[in-house]
Amino acid sequence: MVTMTTPNVRQDVSIQDLLEAGLHFGHRTKRWNPKMRKYLFGQKNGIYIIDLLQTLDGLQAARQFIFDTVARGRQILFVGTKKQAQGALKAVAEQYKQPYVVNRWLGGTLTNNETIRKSIARMREIEQMEKDGSINALPKKEIARIRHEQDKLKYNLSGIADMKGNPGALFVVDINCEAIAVAEANRLNIPVVALVDANVDPTPVDYPIPANDDAIRGIKLIADLVGITIQQAEAEYAKVAAEEARRRAAEEAAAAAKAKEEREAREKERAARAEKAAADKAERDAKAAAEKAAADKAARDAEAAAAKEAPKAE
């Protein structure tokens, strides 16, 4: 079995980058969550300031986890339905072929996967009807109803239509807005990576990244860095998969060669047994023929002797 290596993710972002993206701005002091205290640097003008050193550490740990997850062939589900997050998450998810939810999280997306799969199948069915033109044979009112249904299904499900089972992890922007998604992930023991702002309880998050979750520039920066990490991990996964394929091919070739040798050995053994059986039969036949010839000769000699003695008796 090929051993999976998990090299450290390259640190390609600085405190200055985070500062310029506005990731240090938390919420007003009257809207904070005490459980975020350890991630806060202080306050200024009634606004909490997030400790960007901890942001950097959290980001690095999260990216390493995402790298390890994707390098094992698992997907990352991007979740962010607030306006500030939609564009950045959708762009990164589509670029790196990861599932995403940026419009509306349907309750049961993870915990009631069977129902979600049925809805996706219905969406695919309508797409096929459009493709082959069979929808045009229906009454206009029915066509309008089906296309309205299709638009609704696409709006809610297009981002997860190709998701392969449950994801390896969720990447979430604003866990207050996405509380249902986080709760479903927690229930199924799916790790959660998330931006945690000064007003949230970070307890449900496995890999918290303390940061402003309202800054469009900041969200885009973090999402882009996660995308780069996914790209690096997919390259590692492709490398390991290729090594695994070569290993399997070598094992199959060795097994085939061994099977051929064993088959040839069995055939050789069968041929040797057949040759010995033929030789033994020939020997038995020769012995039987010799014995018969001797018996015939003895019989003839006896007859001749008897014939010779007959005149004397007269």
mmCIF file of C-alpha atoms in Angstrom, residues 68 138 174 249 279:
data_model
loop_
_atom_site.group_PDB
_atom_site.id
_atom_site.type_symbol
_atom_site.label_atom_id
_atom_site.label_comp_id
_atom_site.label_asym_id
_atom_site.label_seq_id
_atom_site.Cartn_x
_atom_site.Cartn_y
_atom_site.Cartn_z
ATOM 1 C CA ASP A 68 -4.776 16.285 4.447
ATOM 2 C CA LEU A 138 -46.261 18.679 -23.006
ATOM 3 C CA ASP A 174 -20.571 32.965 9.544
ATOM 4 C CA ALA A 249 -0.471 -3.025 -11.941
ATOM 5 C CA ALA A 279 4.840 -46.153 -20.492
#
